[in-house]
Each structure stands twice: as structure tokens, then as C-alpha cells.
PDB file of C-alpha atoms and ligand atoms in Angstrom:
ATOM      1  CA  UNK A   1      12.645  16.378  -9.774  1.00  0.00           C
ATOM      2  CA  UNK A   2       8.703  16.311 -10.406  1.00  0.00           C
ATOM      3  CA  UNK A   3       7.402  13.135 -10.922  1.00  0.00           C
ATOM      4  CA  UNK A   4       4.011  11.542 -11.180  1.00  0.00           C
ATOM      5  CA  UNK A   5       2.617   9.225  -8.182  1.00  0.00           C
ATOM      6  CA  UNK A   6      -0.173   6.740  -8.243  1.00  0.00           C
ATOM      7  CA  UNK A   7      -0.975   5.759  -4.649  1.00  0.00           C
ATOM      8  CA  UNK A   8      -3.781   3.061  -4.268  1.00  0.00           C
ATOM      9  CA  UNK A   9      -5.998   2.936  -1.223  1.00  0.00           C
ATOM     10  CA  UNK A  10      -4.982   6.874  -0.833  1.00  0.00           C
ATOM     11  CA  UNK A  11      -8.127   8.491   0.074  1.00  0.00           C
ATOM     12  CA  UNK A  12      -8.139   7.155   3.993  1.00  0.00           C
ATOM     13  CA  UNK A  13      -5.499   6.003   6.433  1.00  0.00           C
ATOM     14  CA  UNK A  14      -2.191   5.612   5.405  1.00  0.00           C
ATOM     15  CA  UNK A  15      -2.597   6.161   1.930  1.00  0.00           C
ATOM     16  CA  UNK A  16      -4.033   9.385   2.438  1.00  0.00           C
ATOM     17  CA  UNK A  17      -1.020  10.671   4.022  1.00  0.00           C
ATOM     18  CA  UNK A  18       1.417   9.469   1.654  1.00  0.00           C
ATOM     19  CA  UNK A  19      -0.688  10.928  -1.163  1.00  0.00           C
ATOM     20  CA  UNK A  20      -0.669  14.341   0.815  1.00  0.00           C
ATOM     21  CA  UNK A  21       3.050  13.982   1.474  1.00  0.00           C
ATOM     22  CA  UNK A  22       4.153  13.159  -1.968  1.00  0.00           C
ATOM     23  CA  UNK A  23       2.109  16.235  -3.256  1.00  0.00           C
ATOM     24  CA  UNK A  24       3.973  18.545  -0.553  1.00  0.00           C
ATOM     25  CA  UNK A  25       7.462  17.447  -2.214  1.00  0.00           C
ATOM     26  CA  UNK A  26       6.086  18.681  -5.196  1.00  0.00           C
ATOM     27  CA  UNK A  27       5.084  15.384  -7.053  1.00  0.00           C
ATOM     28  CA  UNK A  28       1.891  15.081  -9.619  1.00  0.00           C
ATOM     29  CA  UNK A  29      -0.136  12.581  -7.646  1.00  0.00           C
ATOM     30  CA  UNK A  30      -3.187  10.532  -8.493  1.00  0.00           C
ATOM     31  CA  UNK A  31      -4.959   8.319  -5.756  1.00  0.00           C
ATOM     32  CA  UNK A  32      -7.383   5.103  -6.306  1.00  0.00           C
ATOM     33  CA  UNK A  33      -9.998   3.856  -3.857  1.00  0.00           C
ATOM     34  CA  UNK A  34     -12.820   1.591  -4.221  1.00  0.00           C
ATOM     35  CA  UNK A  35     -15.990   2.370  -2.907  1.00  0.00           C
ATOM     36  CA  UNK A  36     -16.391   4.692   0.311  1.00  0.00           C
ATOM     37  CA  UNK A  37     -17.419   7.864  -1.599  1.00  0.00           C
ATOM     38  CA  UNK A  38     -17.699  10.189   1.327  1.00  0.00           C
ATOM     39  CA  UNK A  39     -14.019   9.599   2.202  1.00  0.00           C
ATOM     40  CA  UNK A  40     -13.176   9.969  -1.947  1.00  0.00           C
ATOM     41  CA  UNK A  41     -15.089  13.423  -1.803  1.00  0.00           C
ATOM     42  CA  UNK A  42     -13.625  14.781   1.617  1.00  0.00           C
ATOM     43  CA  UNK A  43     -10.188  13.706   0.343  1.00  0.00           C
ATOM     44  CA  UNK A  44     -10.572  15.350  -3.048  1.00  0.00           C
ATOM     45  CA  UNK A  45     -12.109  18.576  -1.240  1.00  0.00           C
ATOM     46  CA  UNK A  46      -9.091  18.798   1.079  1.00  0.00           C
ATOM     47  CA  UNK A  47      -6.416  18.040  -0.991  1.00  0.00           C
ATOM     48  CA  UNK A  48      -7.225  18.833  -4.774  1.00  0.00           C
ATOM     49  CA  UNK A  49      -5.768  15.501  -5.800  1.00  0.00           C
ATOM     50  CA  UNK A  50      -7.651  13.438  -8.388  1.00  0.00           C
ATOM     51  CA  UNK A  51      -9.207  10.269  -7.349  1.00  0.00           C
ATOM     52  CA  UNK A  52      -9.990   7.198  -9.403  1.00  0.00           C
ATOM     53  CA  UNK A  53     -12.392   4.573  -8.714  1.00  0.00           C
ATOM     54  CA  UNK A  54     -11.433   1.058  -9.309  1.00  0.00           C
ATOM     55  CA  UNK A  55     -10.737  -2.126  -8.020  1.00  0.00           C
ATOM     56  CA  UNK A  56      -7.076  -2.726  -7.233  1.00  0.00           C
ATOM     57  CA  UNK A  57      -7.621  -6.495  -7.706  1.00  0.00           C
ATOM     58  CA  UNK A  58      -9.224  -6.860 -11.168  1.00  0.00           C
ATOM     59  CA  UNK A  59      -6.661  -6.319 -13.962  1.00  0.00           C
ATOM     60  CA  UNK A  60      -8.867  -5.309 -16.472  1.00  0.00           C
ATOM     61  CA  UNK A  61     -10.404  -2.460 -14.233  1.00  0.00           C
ATOM     62  CA  UNK A  62      -6.597  -1.405 -13.337  1.00  0.00           C
ATOM     63  CA  UNK A  63      -5.753  -1.509 -16.992  1.00  0.00           C
ATOM     64  CA  UNK A  64      -8.727   0.939 -18.011  1.00  0.00           C
ATOM     65  CA  UNK A  65      -7.874   3.271 -15.007  1.00  0.00           C
ATOM     66  CA  UNK A  66      -4.108   3.219 -15.515  1.00  0.00           C
ATOM     67  CA  UNK A  67      -4.967   4.603 -18.974  1.00  0.00           C
ATOM     68  CA  UNK A  68      -6.970   7.414 -17.512  1.00  0.00           C
ATOM     69  CA  UNK A  69      -4.563   7.988 -15.075  1.00  0.00           C
ATOM     70  CA  UNK A  70      -1.596   8.386 -17.438  1.00  0.00           C
ATOM     71  CA  UNK A  71      -3.513  10.485 -19.838  1.00  0.00           C
ATOM     72  CA  UNK A  72      -4.759  13.106 -17.314  1.00  0.00           C
ATOM     73  CA  UNK A  73      -1.840  12.789 -14.924  1.00  0.00           C
ATOM     74  CA  UNK A  74       1.206  11.645 -16.806  1.00  0.00           C
ATOM     75  CA  UNK A  75       3.121   8.346 -16.835  1.00  0.00           C
ATOM     76  CA  UNK A  76       3.478   6.627 -13.498  1.00  0.00           C
ATOM     77  CA  UNK A  77       7.153   6.944 -12.193  1.00  0.00           C
ATOM     78  CA  UNK A  78       5.926   6.339  -8.447  1.00  0.00           C
ATOM     79  CA  UNK A  79       3.671   3.646  -7.643  1.00  0.00           C
ATOM     80  CA  UNK A  80       2.530   3.246  -3.810  1.00  0.00           C
ATOM     81  CA  UNK A  81       0.798  -0.413  -3.637  1.00  0.00           C
ATOM     82  CA  UNK A  82      -1.161   0.579  -0.186  1.00  0.00           C
ATOM     83  CA  UNK A  83      -4.828  -0.558  -0.839  1.00  0.00           C
ATOM     84  CA  UNK A  84      -5.676  -3.528   1.627  1.00  0.00           C
ATOM     85  CA  UNK A  85      -8.498  -5.050   3.603  1.00  0.00           C
ATOM     86  CA  UNK A  86      -8.669  -7.588   6.350  1.00  0.00           C
ATOM     87  CA  UNK A  87     -11.160 -10.252   6.430  1.00  0.00           C
ATOM     88  CA  UNK A  88     -10.272 -11.771   9.988  1.00  0.00           C
ATOM     89  CA  UNK A  89     -11.556 -15.238  10.871  1.00  0.00           C
ATOM     90  CA  UNK A  90      -9.960 -18.670  11.918  1.00  0.00           C
ATOM     91  CA  UNK A  91      -9.117 -20.884   8.963  1.00  0.00           C
ATOM     92  CA  UNK A  92     -11.270 -23.220  10.165  1.00  0.00           C
ATOM     93  CA  UNK A  93     -14.318 -21.001   9.596  1.00  0.00           C
ATOM     94  CA  UNK A  94     -12.776 -18.990   6.662  1.00  0.00           C
ATOM     95  CA  UNK A  95     -14.975 -18.783   3.636  1.00  0.00           C
ATOM     96  CA  UNK A  96     -12.994 -19.072   0.007  1.00  0.00           C
ATOM     97  CA  UNK A  97     -14.399 -15.806  -0.798  1.00  0.00           C
ATOM     98  CA  UNK A  98     -12.748 -14.107   2.609  1.00  0.00           C
ATOM     99  CA  UNK A  99      -9.457 -15.806   1.258  1.00  0.00           C
ATOM    100  CA  UNK A 100      -9.528 -14.729  -2.139  1.00  0.00           C
ATOM    101  CA  UNK A 101     -10.645 -11.031  -1.438  1.00  0.00           C
ATOM    102  CA  UNK A 102      -7.907 -10.383   0.685  1.00  0.00           C
ATOM    103  CA  UNK A 103      -5.364 -12.042  -1.519  1.00  0.00           C
ATOM    104  CA  UNK A 104      -6.733 -10.341  -4.447  1.00  0.00           C
ATOM    105  CA  UNK A 105      -6.843  -7.113  -2.889  1.00  0.00           C
ATOM    106  CA  UNK A 106      -3.312  -7.143  -0.831  1.00  0.00           C
ATOM    107  CA  UNK A 107      -1.426  -9.385  -3.194  1.00  0.00           C
ATOM    108  CA  UNK A 108      -2.774  -9.525  -6.681  1.00  0.00           C
ATOM    109  CA  UNK A 109      -3.045  -5.768  -6.872  1.00  0.00           C
ATOM    110  CA  UNK A 110       0.670  -5.621  -6.579  1.00  0.00           C
ATOM    111  CA  UNK A 111       1.146  -7.786 -10.037  1.00  0.00           C
ATOM    112  CA  UNK A 112      -1.418  -5.883 -11.561  1.00  0.00           C
ATOM    113  CA  UNK A 113      -0.426  -2.305 -11.143  1.00  0.00           C
ATOM    114  CA  UNK A 114       3.172  -3.332 -11.312  1.00  0.00           C
ATOM    115  CA  UNK A 115       2.710  -5.341 -14.573  1.00  0.00           C
ATOM    116  CA  UNK A 116       0.783  -2.385 -15.971  1.00  0.00           C
ATOM    117  CA  UNK A 117       3.426   0.278 -14.985  1.00  0.00           C
ATOM    118  CA  UNK A 118       6.793  -1.406 -15.167  1.00  0.00           C
ATOM    119  CA  UNK A 119       7.089  -1.374 -19.077  1.00  0.00           C
ATOM    120  CA  UNK A 120       6.955   2.188 -19.175  1.00  0.00           C
ATOM    121  CA  UNK A 121       9.352   2.544 -16.181  1.00  0.00           C
ATOM    122  CA  UNK A 122      11.934   0.167 -17.891  1.00  0.00           C
ATOM    123  CA  UNK A 123      11.444   2.450 -21.091  1.00  0.00           C
ATOM    124  CA  UNK A 124      12.094   5.496 -19.327  1.00  0.00           C
ATOM    125  CA  UNK A 125      15.286   4.279 -17.002  1.00  0.00           C
ATOM    126  CA  UNK A 126      13.327   5.287 -13.835  1.00  0.00           C
ATOM    127  CA  UNK A 127      10.895   4.106 -11.572  1.00  0.00           C
ATOM    128  CA  UNK A 128       9.943   3.854  -7.629  1.00  0.00           C
ATOM    129  CA  UNK A 129       7.690   1.232  -6.386  1.00  0.00           C
ATOM    130  CA  UNK A 130       6.552   0.907  -2.750  1.00  0.00           C
ATOM    131  CA  UNK A 131       4.584  -2.059  -1.621  1.00  0.00           C
ATOM    132  CA  UNK A 132       2.770  -1.556   1.825  1.00  0.00           C
ATOM    133  CA  UNK A 133       3.137  -5.021   3.523  1.00  0.00           C
ATOM    134  CA  UNK A 134       2.653  -5.502   7.619  1.00  0.00           C
ATOM    135  CA  UNK A 135       3.958  -6.951  10.696  1.00  0.00           C
ATOM    136  CA  UNK A 136       1.415  -9.386  10.403  1.00  0.00           C
ATOM    137  CA  UNK A 137       2.958 -10.708   7.126  1.00  0.00           C
ATOM    138  CA  UNK A 138       6.444 -11.177   8.960  1.00  0.00           C
ATOM    139  CA  UNK A 139       5.306 -12.830  11.984  1.00  0.00           C
ATOM    140  CA  UNK A 140       1.673 -14.021  11.453  1.00  0.00           C
ATOM    141  CA  UNK A 141      -1.430 -13.100  13.284  1.00  0.00           C
ATOM    142  CA  UNK A 142      -4.226 -15.136  14.913  1.00  0.00           C
ATOM    143  CA  UNK A 143      -7.322 -15.249  12.573  1.00  0.00           C
ATOM    144  CA  UNK A 144      -5.243 -13.841   9.534  1.00  0.00           C
ATOM    145  CA  UNK A 145      -4.024 -16.845   7.651  1.00  0.00           C
ATOM    146  CA  UNK A 146      -5.323 -15.008   4.497  1.00  0.00           C
ATOM    147  CA  UNK A 147      -4.001 -11.583   5.489  1.00  0.00           C
ATOM    148  CA  UNK A 148      -0.782 -12.875   6.697  1.00  0.00           C
ATOM    149  CA  UNK A 149      -0.035 -14.989   3.385  1.00  0.00           C
ATOM    150  CA  UNK A 150      -1.104 -11.927   1.227  1.00  0.00           C
ATOM    151  CA  UNK A 151       1.510  -9.639   3.195  1.00  0.00           C
ATOM    152  CA  UNK A 152       4.301 -12.002   3.493  1.00  0.00           C
ATOM    153  CA  UNK A 153       3.492 -12.642  -0.217  1.00  0.00           C
ATOM    154  CA  UNK A 154       4.074  -9.094  -1.218  1.00  0.00           C
ATOM    155  CA  UNK A 155       8.014  -9.172   0.810  1.00  0.00           C
ATOM    156  CA  UNK A 156       8.793 -12.029  -1.921  1.00  0.00           C
ATOM    157  CA  UNK A 157       7.116 -10.398  -4.413  1.00  0.00           C
ATOM    158  CA  UNK A 158       9.280  -6.969  -3.721  1.00  0.00           C
ATOM    159  CA  UNK A 159      12.641  -8.663  -3.572  1.00  0.00           C
ATOM    160  CA  UNK A 160      12.189 -10.609  -6.698  1.00  0.00           C
ATOM    161  CA  UNK A 161      10.846  -7.588  -8.824  1.00  0.00           C
ATOM    162  CA  UNK A 162      13.659  -5.779  -7.279  1.00  0.00           C
ATOM    163  CA  UNK A 163      16.121  -8.068  -9.088  1.00  0.00           C
ATOM    164  CA  UNK A 164      14.485  -7.906 -12.141  1.00  0.00           C
ATOM    165  CA  UNK A 165      14.079  -3.938 -11.901  1.00  0.00           C
ATOM    166  CA  UNK A 166      17.497  -2.468 -10.685  1.00  0.00           C
ATOM    167  CA  UNK A 167      19.331  -2.525 -14.049  1.00  0.00           C
ATOM    168  CA  UNK A 168      16.633  -0.303 -15.144  1.00  0.00           C
ATOM    169  CA  UNK A 169      16.673   2.434 -12.636  1.00  0.00           C
ATOM    170  CA  UNK A 170      13.783   1.138 -10.913  1.00  0.00           C
ATOM    171  CA  UNK A 171      13.606   0.592  -7.240  1.00  0.00           C
ATOM    172  CA  UNK A 172      11.130  -1.868  -5.418  1.00  0.00           C
ATOM    173  CA  UNK A 173      10.960  -1.898  -1.547  1.00  0.00           C
ATOM    174  CA  UNK A 174       8.432  -2.844   0.900  1.00  0.00           C
ATOM    175  CA  UNK A 175       7.403  -1.278   4.287  1.00  0.00           C
ATOM    176  CA  UNK A 176       5.990  -3.392   6.966  1.00  0.00           C
ATOM    177  CA  UNK A 177       4.250  -0.962   9.403  1.00  0.00           C
ATOM    178  CA  UNK A 178       3.010  -2.036  12.796  1.00  0.00           C
ATOM    179  CA  UNK A 179      -0.628  -0.862  14.461  1.00  0.00           C
ATOM    180  CA  UNK A 180      -1.073   2.439  12.795  1.00  0.00           C
ATOM    181  CA  UNK A 181      -4.286   4.321  13.868  1.00  0.00           C
ATOM    182  CA  UNK A 182      -6.627   4.292  10.873  1.00  0.00           C
ATOM    183  CA  UNK A 183     -10.042   3.225  10.092  1.00  0.00           C
ATOM    184  CA  UNK A 184      -8.885  -0.639   9.532  1.00  0.00           C
ATOM    185  CA  UNK A 185      -7.408  -0.678  13.251  1.00  0.00           C
ATOM    186  CA  UNK A 186     -10.394   1.100  14.406  1.00  0.00           C
ATOM    187  CA  UNK A 187     -12.313  -2.064  13.445  1.00  0.00           C
ATOM    188  CA  UNK A 188     -10.175  -3.898  16.302  1.00  0.00           C
ATOM    189  CA  UNK A 189     -12.212  -4.507  19.119  1.00  0.00           C
ATOM    190  CA  UNK A 190     -11.203  -2.175  21.941  1.00  0.00           C
ATOM    191  CA  UNK A 191     -10.274  -4.830  24.733  1.00  0.00           C
ATOM    192  CA  UNK A 192      -7.957  -6.760  21.906  1.00  0.00           C
ATOM    193  CA  UNK A 193      -6.204  -3.237  20.898  1.00  0.00           C
ATOM    194  CA  UNK A 194      -5.578  -2.439  24.244  1.00  0.00           C
ATOM    195  CA  UNK A 195      -3.563  -5.872  24.717  1.00  0.00           C
ATOM    196  CA  UNK A 196      -1.839  -4.829  21.114  1.00  0.00           C
ATOM    197  CA  UNK A 197      -0.735  -1.246  22.658  1.00  0.00           C
ATOM    198  CA  UNK A 198       0.684  -2.986  25.678  1.00  0.00           C
ATOM    199  CA  UNK A 199       3.121  -4.981  23.275  1.00  0.00           C
ATOM    200  CA  UNK A 200       4.567  -1.781  21.667  1.00  0.00           C
ATOM    201  CA  UNK A 201       7.523  -0.884  23.246  1.00  0.00           C
ATOM    202  CA  UNK A 202       6.891   2.829  22.176  1.00  0.00           C
ATOM    203  CA  UNK A 203       3.548   2.517  24.104  1.00  0.00           C
ATOM    204  CA  UNK A 204       1.283   3.806  21.286  1.00  0.00           C
ATOM    205  CA  UNK A 205      -0.129   3.140  17.696  1.00  0.00           C
ATOM    206  CA  UNK A 206       1.796   4.818  14.789  1.00  0.00           C
ATOM    207  CA  UNK A 207       0.819   7.526  12.868  1.00  0.00           C
ATOM    208  CA  UNK A 208      -0.306   7.429   9.135  1.00  0.00           C
ATOM    209  CA  UNK A 209       2.345  10.386   8.373  1.00  0.00           C
ATOM    210  CA  UNK A 210       5.253   8.413  10.173  1.00  0.00           C
ATOM    211  CA  UNK A 211       4.609   5.653   7.171  1.00  0.00           C
ATOM    212  CA  UNK A 212       4.056   8.581   4.570  1.00  0.00           C
ATOM    213  CA  UNK A 213       7.599   9.760   5.925  1.00  0.00           C
ATOM    214  CA  UNK A 214       9.257   6.573   4.674  1.00  0.00           C
ATOM    215  CA  UNK A 215       7.769   6.441   1.584  1.00  0.00           C
ATOM    216  CA  UNK A 216       8.933   9.968   0.415  1.00  0.00           C
ATOM    217  CA  UNK A 217      12.419   8.697   1.471  1.00  0.00           C
ATOM    218  CA  UNK A 218      12.254   5.647  -0.416  1.00  0.00           C
ATOM    219  CA  UNK A 219      10.889   7.566  -3.682  1.00  0.00           C
ATOM    220  CA  UNK A 220      13.573  10.131  -3.386  1.00  0.00           C
ATOM    221  CA  UNK A 221      16.643  10.365  -5.320  1.00  0.00           C
ATOM    222  CA  UNK A 222      18.471   9.698  -1.811  1.00  0.00           C
ATOM    223  CA  UNK A 223      17.205   6.237  -1.408  1.00  0.00           C
ATOM    224  CA  UNK A 224      18.310   4.923  -5.058  1.00  0.00           C
ATOM    225  CA  UNK A 225      20.634   2.225  -3.539  1.00  0.00           C
ATOM    226  CA  UNK A 226      17.945   0.962  -1.523  1.00  0.00           C
ATOM    227  CA  UNK A 227      16.150  -1.937  -3.387  1.00  0.00           C
ATOM    228  CA  UNK A 228      14.554  -5.303  -2.413  1.00  0.00           C
ATOM    229  CA  UNK A 229      14.620  -4.181   0.997  1.00  0.00           C
ATOM    230  CA  UNK A 230      11.693  -4.169   4.018  1.00  0.00           C
ATOM    231  CA  UNK A 231      11.796  -1.037   6.182  1.00  0.00           C
ATOM    232  CA  UNK A 232      10.097  -2.202   9.461  1.00  0.00           C
ATOM    233  CA  UNK A 233       8.136   0.476  11.344  1.00  0.00           C
ATOM    234  CA  UNK A 234       6.392  -0.909  14.289  1.00  0.00           C
ATOM    235  CA  UNK A 235       7.341   0.995  17.444  1.00  0.00           C
ATOM    236  CA  UNK A 236       9.613  -1.891  18.533  1.00  0.00           C
ATOM    237  CA  UNK A 237       6.915  -4.455  18.658  1.00  0.00           C
ATOM    238  CA  UNK A 238       8.857  -7.464  16.150  1.00  0.00           C
ATOM    239  CA  UNK A 239      12.368  -6.957  15.403  1.00  0.00           C
ATOM    240  CA  UNK A 240      13.322  -8.733  12.396  1.00  0.00           C
TER     241      UNK A 240
HETATM  242  P1  NDP B 301      -8.013   1.809   5.455  1.00  0.00           P
HETATM  243  O1  NDP B 301      -8.590   0.666   5.681  1.00  0.00           O
HETATM  244  O2  NDP B 301      -8.084   3.134   6.219  1.00  0.00           O
HETATM  245  O3  NDP B 301      -8.025   2.135   3.749  1.00  0.00           O
HETATM  246  C1  NDP B 301      -7.881   1.388   2.928  1.00  0.00           C
HETATM  247  C2  NDP B 301      -7.996   2.196   1.781  1.00  0.00           C
HETATM  248  O4  NDP B 301      -7.808   1.205   0.340  1.00  0.00           O
HETATM  249  C3  NDP B 301      -8.999   3.132   1.254  1.00  0.00           C
HETATM  250  O5  NDP B 301      -8.842   4.166   0.649  1.00  0.00           O
HETATM  251  C4  NDP B 301      -9.853   2.043   0.641  1.00  0.00           C
HETATM  252  O6  NDP B 301     -10.707   2.630  -0.733  1.00  0.00           O
HETATM  253  C5  NDP B 301      -8.799   1.294  -0.202  1.00  0.00           C
HETATM  254  N1  NDP B 301      -8.981   0.029  -0.987  1.00  0.00           N
HETATM  255  C6  NDP B 301      -9.724  -1.123  -0.222  1.00  0.00           C
HETATM  256  N2  NDP B 301      -9.862  -2.217  -1.223  1.00  0.00           N
HETATM  257  C7  NDP B 301      -9.569  -1.626  -2.495  1.00  0.00           C
HETATM  258  C8  NDP B 301      -9.635  -2.154  -3.759  1.00  0.00           C
HETATM  259  N3  NDP B 301     -10.399  -3.379  -3.774  1.00  0.00           N
HETATM  260  N4  NDP B 301      -9.365  -1.370  -4.620  1.00  0.00           N
HETATM  261  C9  NDP B 301      -9.148  -0.115  -4.727  1.00  0.00           C
HETATM  262  N5  NDP B 301      -8.824   0.404  -3.497  1.00  0.00           N
HETATM  263  C10 NDP B 301      -8.991  -0.169  -2.364  1.00  0.00           C
HETATM  264  O7  NDP B 301      -6.456   1.062   5.541  1.00  0.00           O
HETATM  265  P2  NDP B 301      -4.968   1.410   6.187  1.00  0.00           P
HETATM  266  O8  NDP B 301      -4.540   3.004   5.956  1.00  0.00           O
HETATM  267  O9  NDP B 301      -5.159   1.029   7.670  1.00  0.00           O
HETATM  268  O10 NDP B 301      -3.959   0.179   5.504  1.00  0.00           O
HETATM  269  C11 NDP B 301      -3.280   0.851   4.455  1.00  0.00           C
HETATM  270  C12 NDP B 301      -2.302  -0.337   3.895  1.00  0.00           C
HETATM  271  O11 NDP B 301      -1.567  -0.642   4.977  1.00  0.00           O
HETATM  272  C13 NDP B 301      -3.080  -2.060   3.742  1.00  0.00           C
HETATM  273  O12 NDP B 301      -2.348  -2.322   2.641  1.00  0.00           O
HETATM  274  C14 NDP B 301      -3.070  -2.312   5.112  1.00  0.00           C
HETATM  275  O13 NDP B 301      -3.037  -3.783   5.147  1.00  0.00           O
HETATM  276  C15 NDP B 301      -1.489  -2.048   5.506  1.00  0.00           C
HETATM  277  N6  NDP B 301      -1.034  -1.913   6.816  1.00  0.00           N
HETATM  278  C16 NDP B 301      -2.066  -1.180   7.698  1.00  0.00           C
HETATM  279  C17 NDP B 301      -1.638  -1.535   9.207  1.00  0.00           C
HETATM  280  C18 NDP B 301      -2.610  -0.362  10.195  1.00  0.00           C
HETATM  281  O14 NDP B 301      -2.245  -0.862  11.364  1.00  0.00           O
HETATM  282  N7  NDP B 301      -3.576   0.403   9.938  1.00  0.00           N
HETATM  283  C19 NDP B 301      -0.772  -2.155   9.792  1.00  0.00           C
HETATM  284  C20 NDP B 301       0.161  -2.691   8.582  1.00  0.00           C
HETATM  285  C21 NDP B 301      -0.057  -2.605   7.321  1.00  0.00           C
HETATM  286  P3  NDP B 301     -12.333   2.698   0.061  1.00  0.00           P
HETATM  287  O15 NDP B 301     -12.204   4.256   1.038  1.00  0.00           O
HETATM  288  O16 NDP B 301     -13.099   3.351  -1.340  1.00  0.00           O
HETATM  289  O17 NDP B 301     -12.787   1.563   0.841  1.00  0.00           O
END
């Protein structure tokens, strides 16, 4: 069945692969991005998927964008909360802005967009929400108190919303990727990345398409009995 999907952070990295995969399944797809116009232009050119520029951490901005998206593409049946940032620094040097930026983009965004689509999903009796968490929300990571807190928060949020939504035909699940080859990981210094890869039993970084494949499954009718779950995809690096 053709659905309308919104993928946040869909112009680059994991979100880009998710948007392309959902489009290939026949869904109508829209993506959100924040400020990288070059990536957004390249994405729109390559995929013909409409892009919407707004800040997922800003409720009012999400509300305005959601109205435009629902008018142009359709009521959102599938929401993939994928947009995320890092601002790595040890807590004793972390500024309030570094804390709030990460909590806002990686966690409050889930509240903002879920809050805006959940009413429609409940009325229509169908919805699929996939929240992208992280291995570092499961195990913690040096220099990432902000990011680990946000990504662990995503897991609790997912479970609670799953319980509230199950009776309305809405599933809410999380994916906790390990290290995936995207711009975010390219920003990690080479010597640190080499040490991380050495800890991954499959011996390599993940591919964005490997995360997209899990999203494709979770939003499909085949996954209707899966809700409140966290699917871990980390090459064996951390087994929960
Ligand atoms: P990238 O840095 O490659 O892309 C991030 C995307 O999010 C971009 O499209 C960016 O837009 C968008 N974005 C960032 N901030 C905002 C905002 N405030 N409002 C709207 N859009 C925003 O990220 P990845 O593909 O690597 O990561 C995707 C998700 O997966 C993130 O949540 C990340 O935490 C998570 N993750 C990634 C892992 C990895 O190894 N890569 C591992 C585990 C989890 P723009 O281009 O305009 O900046």
C-alpha cells in the first residue's frame, strides 16, 4: 500500500538512504533538512524527492512545515525521526548550548514531530514511527553525555509512545545503529575511528543502506506485530 513518509535529516547519510529506499517501495516521500543547501540540491536533483528546510528542534517551525508537507504530499503515515547532530566534548567543558543543541535536535525533535502527526495517525487508525537512536545511547560514550542522554531518551520515548499508540494501529520502534559511514562519522579523527573499527566484529563500518533496510521492514505490513522495540545494527560491537 502506498503511504506518505516524512524522513527528517533525509538529504544526507542514513536519512538519504532511508528516503530513497522508501521511495523505491512506492511510497510518497518528503524529507527535512536544516542548512546544508548543497546537499539538499544534490539530493533533490538525484531523487526528485521534495525537500523542506526547517529546524526539527523548533516546535513552531515543525508545525508550519508539517502543514506544507501534508498539503503537498499528503497526511504523514510514516515518520522517520532521523535528524541528529553531535557536539562532542567532556562534561566538565560542555557549554549549555552544546547540551541544548543536541537534546533539541536528537530528542525534542521526536516529541515535536510525533506530537504533530500522532493525532492524524490515531484518527486514520494507522501509523509507523521509526526513531533513530544510537549504540552510544545504549552503552554511553566518552565525550558524549549530551548525545548519549538524547539517544537513550529516544529509547524510553519510543517505548512509552508505543504503549499509548498500539491500540490505534500505530507502531513505534527505534533503531540503534553502530558506526555507519556518513559525514557524521567522517568527522571523527582518523586514529580514533581506526580504534573503533577494530572493536567491530564484522570488521567494517555499516552502510547507510543497511539501516534503511531495517526501516523498510519496520514500516511494512509484515512488521505490524513489532512495536516498542529497539533493533540493534552495529556489526556485533555491542550486544544487548
Ligand atoms: P549526517 O550528519 O550525515 O546527516 C544529518 C542530517 O540531519 C542532515 O540531513 C542534516 O541536515 C539533518 N539535520 C541536522 N540537524 C537538523 C535540524 N536541527 N533540523 C533538521 N534537520 C537536521 O547524519 P547521519 O546520517 O550520520 O546520522 C543520521 C542519524 O543516525 C542521526 O540521528 C545520528 O545520530 C544517528 N546515528 C548515526 C550513526 C553513524 O555512525 N553515522 C550511528 C548511530 C546513530 P543538513 O544537511 O541541512 O545539515
